[in-house]
Structure formats: structure tokens, C-alpha cells
CSV table of C-alpha atoms in Angstrom, one decimal:
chain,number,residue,atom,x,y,z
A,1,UNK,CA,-16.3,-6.5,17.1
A,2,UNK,CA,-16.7,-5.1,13.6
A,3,UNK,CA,-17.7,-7.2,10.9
A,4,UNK,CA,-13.8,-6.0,9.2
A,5,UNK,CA,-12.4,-7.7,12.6
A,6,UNK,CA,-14.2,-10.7,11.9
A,7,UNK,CA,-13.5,-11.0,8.2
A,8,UNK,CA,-10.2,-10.5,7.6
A,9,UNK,CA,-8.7,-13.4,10.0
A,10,UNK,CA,-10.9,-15.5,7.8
A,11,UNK,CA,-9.9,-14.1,4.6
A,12,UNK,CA,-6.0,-14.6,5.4
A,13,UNK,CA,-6.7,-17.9,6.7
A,14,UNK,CA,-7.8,-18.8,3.5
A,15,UNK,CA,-5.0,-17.4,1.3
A,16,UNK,CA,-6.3,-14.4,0.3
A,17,UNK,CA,-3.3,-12.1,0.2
A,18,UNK,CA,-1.8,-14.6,-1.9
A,19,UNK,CA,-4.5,-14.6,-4.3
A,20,UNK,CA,-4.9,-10.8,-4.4
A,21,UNK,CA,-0.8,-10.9,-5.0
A,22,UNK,CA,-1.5,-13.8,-7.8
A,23,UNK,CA,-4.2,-11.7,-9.2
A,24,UNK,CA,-1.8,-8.3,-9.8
A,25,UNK,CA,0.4,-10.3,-10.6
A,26,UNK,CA,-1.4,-11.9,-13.7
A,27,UNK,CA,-2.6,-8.4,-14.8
A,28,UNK,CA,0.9,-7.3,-15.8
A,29,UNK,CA,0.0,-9.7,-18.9
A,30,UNK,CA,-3.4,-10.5,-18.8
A,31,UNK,CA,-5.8,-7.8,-19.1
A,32,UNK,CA,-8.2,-8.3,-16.0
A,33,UNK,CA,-11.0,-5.8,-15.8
A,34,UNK,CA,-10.1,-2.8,-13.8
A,35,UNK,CA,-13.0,-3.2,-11.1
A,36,UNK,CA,-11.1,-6.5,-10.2
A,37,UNK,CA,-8.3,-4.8,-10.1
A,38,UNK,CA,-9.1,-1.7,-8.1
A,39,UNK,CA,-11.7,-4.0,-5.8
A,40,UNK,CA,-8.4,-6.8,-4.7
A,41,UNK,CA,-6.3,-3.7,-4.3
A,42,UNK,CA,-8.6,-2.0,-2.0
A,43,UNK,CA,-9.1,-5.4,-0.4
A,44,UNK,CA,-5.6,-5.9,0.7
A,45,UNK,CA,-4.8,-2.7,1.8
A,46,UNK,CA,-7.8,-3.3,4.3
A,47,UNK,CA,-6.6,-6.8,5.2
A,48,UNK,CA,-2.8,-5.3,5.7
A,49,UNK,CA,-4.4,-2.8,7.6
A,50,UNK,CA,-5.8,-5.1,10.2
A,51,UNK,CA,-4.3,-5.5,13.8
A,52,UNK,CA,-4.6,-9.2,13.5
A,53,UNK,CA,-2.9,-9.6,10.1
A,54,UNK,CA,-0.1,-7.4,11.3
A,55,UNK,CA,0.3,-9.6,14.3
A,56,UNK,CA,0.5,-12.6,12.0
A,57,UNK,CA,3.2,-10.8,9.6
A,58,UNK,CA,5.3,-10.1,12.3
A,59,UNK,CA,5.5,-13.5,13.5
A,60,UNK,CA,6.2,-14.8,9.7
A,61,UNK,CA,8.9,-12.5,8.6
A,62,UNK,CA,9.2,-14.5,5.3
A,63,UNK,CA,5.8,-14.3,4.5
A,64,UNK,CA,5.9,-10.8,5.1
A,65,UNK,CA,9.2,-10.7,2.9
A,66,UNK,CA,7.0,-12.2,-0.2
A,67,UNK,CA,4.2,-9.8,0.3
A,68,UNK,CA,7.1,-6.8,0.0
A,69,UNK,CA,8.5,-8.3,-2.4
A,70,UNK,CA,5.7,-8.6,-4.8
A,71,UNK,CA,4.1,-5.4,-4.2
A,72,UNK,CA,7.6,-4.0,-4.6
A,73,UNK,CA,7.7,-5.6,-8.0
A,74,UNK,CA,4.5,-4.1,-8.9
A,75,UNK,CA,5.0,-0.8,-8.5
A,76,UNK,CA,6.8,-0.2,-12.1
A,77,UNK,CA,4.2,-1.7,-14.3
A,78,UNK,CA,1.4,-0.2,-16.4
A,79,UNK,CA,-1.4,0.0,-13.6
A,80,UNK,CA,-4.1,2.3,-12.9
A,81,UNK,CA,-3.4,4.9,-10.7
A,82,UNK,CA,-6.1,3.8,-9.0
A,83,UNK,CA,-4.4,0.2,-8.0
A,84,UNK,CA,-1.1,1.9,-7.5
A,85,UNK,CA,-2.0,4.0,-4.8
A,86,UNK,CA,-3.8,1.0,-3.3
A,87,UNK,CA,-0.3,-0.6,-3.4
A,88,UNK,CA,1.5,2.3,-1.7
A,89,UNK,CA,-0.9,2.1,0.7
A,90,UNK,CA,-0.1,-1.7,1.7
A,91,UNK,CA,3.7,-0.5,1.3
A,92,UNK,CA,3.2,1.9,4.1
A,93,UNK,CA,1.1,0.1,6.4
A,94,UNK,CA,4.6,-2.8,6.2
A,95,UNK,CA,7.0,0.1,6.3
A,96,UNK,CA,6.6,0.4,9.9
A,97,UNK,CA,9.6,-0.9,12.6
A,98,UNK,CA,8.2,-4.5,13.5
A,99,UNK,CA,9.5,-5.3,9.8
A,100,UNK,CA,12.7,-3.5,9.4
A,101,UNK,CA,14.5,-6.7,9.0
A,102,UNK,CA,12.2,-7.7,5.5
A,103,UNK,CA,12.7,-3.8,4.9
A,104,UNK,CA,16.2,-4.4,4.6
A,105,UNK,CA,16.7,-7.2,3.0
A,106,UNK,CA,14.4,-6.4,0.2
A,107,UNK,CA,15.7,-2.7,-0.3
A,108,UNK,CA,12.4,-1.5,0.7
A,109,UNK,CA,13.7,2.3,1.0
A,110,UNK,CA,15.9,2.3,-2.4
A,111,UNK,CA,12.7,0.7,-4.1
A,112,UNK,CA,10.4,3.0,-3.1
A,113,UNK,CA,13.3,6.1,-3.9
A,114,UNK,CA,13.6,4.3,-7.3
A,115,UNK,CA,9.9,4.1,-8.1
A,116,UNK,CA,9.7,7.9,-7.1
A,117,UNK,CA,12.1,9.0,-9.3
A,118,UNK,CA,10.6,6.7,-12.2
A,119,UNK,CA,7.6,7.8,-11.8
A,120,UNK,CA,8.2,11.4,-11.9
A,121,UNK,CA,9.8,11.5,-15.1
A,122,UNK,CA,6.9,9.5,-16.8
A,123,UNK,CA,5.6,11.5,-19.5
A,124,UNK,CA,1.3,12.0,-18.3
A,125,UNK,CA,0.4,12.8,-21.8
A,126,UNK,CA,0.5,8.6,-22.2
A,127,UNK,CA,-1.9,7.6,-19.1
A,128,UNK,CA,-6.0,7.6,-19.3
A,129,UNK,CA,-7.9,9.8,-16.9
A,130,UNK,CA,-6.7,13.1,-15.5
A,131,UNK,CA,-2.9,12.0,-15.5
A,132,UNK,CA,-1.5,14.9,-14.3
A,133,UNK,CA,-3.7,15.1,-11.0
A,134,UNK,CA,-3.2,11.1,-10.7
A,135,UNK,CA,0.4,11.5,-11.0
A,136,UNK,CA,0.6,14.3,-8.2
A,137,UNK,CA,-1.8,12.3,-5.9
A,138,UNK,CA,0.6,9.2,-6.3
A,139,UNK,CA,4.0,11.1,-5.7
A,140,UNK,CA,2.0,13.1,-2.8
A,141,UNK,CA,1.1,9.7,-1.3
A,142,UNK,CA,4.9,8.5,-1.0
A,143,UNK,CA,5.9,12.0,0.1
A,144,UNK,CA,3.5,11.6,3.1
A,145,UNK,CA,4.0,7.8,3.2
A,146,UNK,CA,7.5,7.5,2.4
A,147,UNK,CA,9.6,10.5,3.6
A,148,UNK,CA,12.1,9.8,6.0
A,149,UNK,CA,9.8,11.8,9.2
A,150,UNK,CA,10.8,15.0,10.1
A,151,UNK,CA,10.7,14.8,14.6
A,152,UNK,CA,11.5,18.6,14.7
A,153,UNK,CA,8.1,19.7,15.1
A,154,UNK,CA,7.1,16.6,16.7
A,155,UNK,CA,6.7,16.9,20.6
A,156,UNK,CA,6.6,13.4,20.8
A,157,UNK,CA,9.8,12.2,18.9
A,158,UNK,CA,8.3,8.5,18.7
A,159,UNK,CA,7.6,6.3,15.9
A,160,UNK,CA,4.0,5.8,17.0
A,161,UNK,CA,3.6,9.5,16.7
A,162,UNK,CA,5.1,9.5,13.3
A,163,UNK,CA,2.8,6.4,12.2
A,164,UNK,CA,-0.1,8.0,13.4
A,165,UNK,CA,0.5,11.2,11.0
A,166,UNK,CA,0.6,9.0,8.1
A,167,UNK,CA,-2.7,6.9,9.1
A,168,UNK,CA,-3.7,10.7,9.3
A,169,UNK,CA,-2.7,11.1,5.8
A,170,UNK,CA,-4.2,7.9,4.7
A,171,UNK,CA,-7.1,8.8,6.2
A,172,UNK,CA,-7.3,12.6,4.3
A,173,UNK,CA,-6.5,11.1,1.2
A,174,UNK,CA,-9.7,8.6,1.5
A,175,UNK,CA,-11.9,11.1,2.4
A,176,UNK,CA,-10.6,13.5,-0.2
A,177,UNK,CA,-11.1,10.2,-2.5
A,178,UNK,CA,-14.5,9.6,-1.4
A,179,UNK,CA,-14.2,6.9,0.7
A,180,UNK,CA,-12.3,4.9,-2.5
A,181,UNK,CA,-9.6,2.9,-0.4
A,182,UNK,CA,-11.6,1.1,2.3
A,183,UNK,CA,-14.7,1.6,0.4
A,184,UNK,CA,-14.9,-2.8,0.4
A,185,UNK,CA,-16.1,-2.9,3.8
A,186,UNK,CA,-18.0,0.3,4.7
């Protein structure tokens, strides 16, 4: 068992996502240091990420509601890119067919279609960094991440196909990243 296996069942034991949720949360008007930020982010997506936390979600659909729901929220305020793709990231890994009912009642789809189009007409001449590129990688991420999935190429047809491909696409985008999403436990 990998020392990620044994963690993470510890870490949500002990209220971690809620912490990390508190923690964006409080940025939105606090100014917390963008290591914080980018580090929690990173965290979660790992601890989301875990068999064992999904197992747990799925038994506590309103937990898993709340999580949505806040990382939902999040995804129109002035973060760094950075973050925001860390959020995507635990969007996609609760987009998947166990949670369809916390999908639908919090609008999942329609949020994510409404942060897309917001965040394509932002103006990139406002952000820090290399907005353009940022901007692209972020509206790439929840075209790979997001798109309703195209079966007609698929041989397969199943939804464990189709979330495969996007851990695949996860998985490019950390590499091509450097290792920057799950770079907290490696």
C-alpha cells in the first residue's frame, strides 16, 4: 500500500476537505499566500482522487453535495490559474455517474457551461503570468474534462472507457505541467 493509500483516509477522517474548502473559501477575501493556495488545491484533488474517499462520497451524497457546491462557487472568483485548474480537476474526478443525483441537483453541467463561457470572454490582458497560455490550458482542461463524450470512436461505448480517457487527459496535462497537480505526494 502506498504511503497516498495510507494518508488520505487519515486526512479525511480528520476534516481535511473541509478545511482545504474553508481555506479557498477565505481567499476570495483574504489574501492567503499563493503556495497555500496552490499546495491545498493540489492536496484535494489528490484526496478526491483516492478510491477510498470516493467510496466514502458515494455513501454521503450530501457531503458530496457540499464539496460540489463549494468548488462550484469557486470557480468564478479571482484565483490563480494555477488553483483553478486544481479545482476542475476535483470537479471532474465528482463528475462521474456514482454522483449524478448531487450533479443534478446542484446544476453541475449548467455551472460548469456557465463558467466556460465566463471565462472565455475574460479579457487576459488583466491576469499575471502568461494569461493567454493559462487561459487556453484552463478552457482545454474542461473541454477534455467536461465535454459531453463523444462514443463514436469508442469501441467500448462505456462510461469506464470514457473516464479512463479523461484520467488520460489528467494524466498528459500533469506531465506536460511537470508533475504540478499531484506533485504533494510524489
Amino acid at each position: 500500500m502506498s504511503v497516498k493509500e495510507q494518508v488520505i483516509p487519515i486526512l479525511v477522517e480528520n476534516d481535511m476537505i473541509e478545511w482545504i474548502l474553508a481555506l479557498l473559501s477565505k481567499s476570495k477575501k483574504n489574501d492567503i499566500h499563493i503556495f497555500s493556495l496552490d499546495f491545498s488545491s493540489a492536496l484535494l484533488a489528490n484526496i478526491l482522487h483516492c478510491h477510498s474517499t470516493l467510496e466514502k462520497l458515494e455513501d454521503d451524497g450530501s457531503f458530496t453535495k457540499e464539496i460540489m457546491v463549494s468548488l462550484l462557487a469557486l470557480l468564478k472568483e479571482n484565483i490563480p490559474s494555477t488553483v483553478l485548474m486544481h479545482i476542475l480537476i476535483c470537479l471532474s474526478y465528482l463528475s462521474k455517474e456514482r454522483f449524478s443525483q448531487q450533479i443534478e441537483e446542484c446544476n453541475f453541467v449548467d455551472k460548469i457551461s456557465d463558467f466556460v463561457e465566463y471565462y472565455n470572454s475574460l479579457n487576459t490582458n488583466d491576469n499575471d503570468g502568461n494569461p493567454e497560455i493559462d487561459r487556453k490550458t484552463v478552457l482545454d482542461l474542461c473541454a477534455h474534462m467536461f465535454h459531453p463524450k463523444d462514443v463514436s470512436n469508442d469501441v467500448s461505448q462505456t462510461i469506464e472507457y470514457n473516464e479512463l480517457k479523461c484520467e488520460g487527459r489528467i494524466k498528459e496535462f500533469e506531465n506536460a505541467e511537470g508533475d504540478l497537480i499531484f506533485e504533494c505526494f510524489q
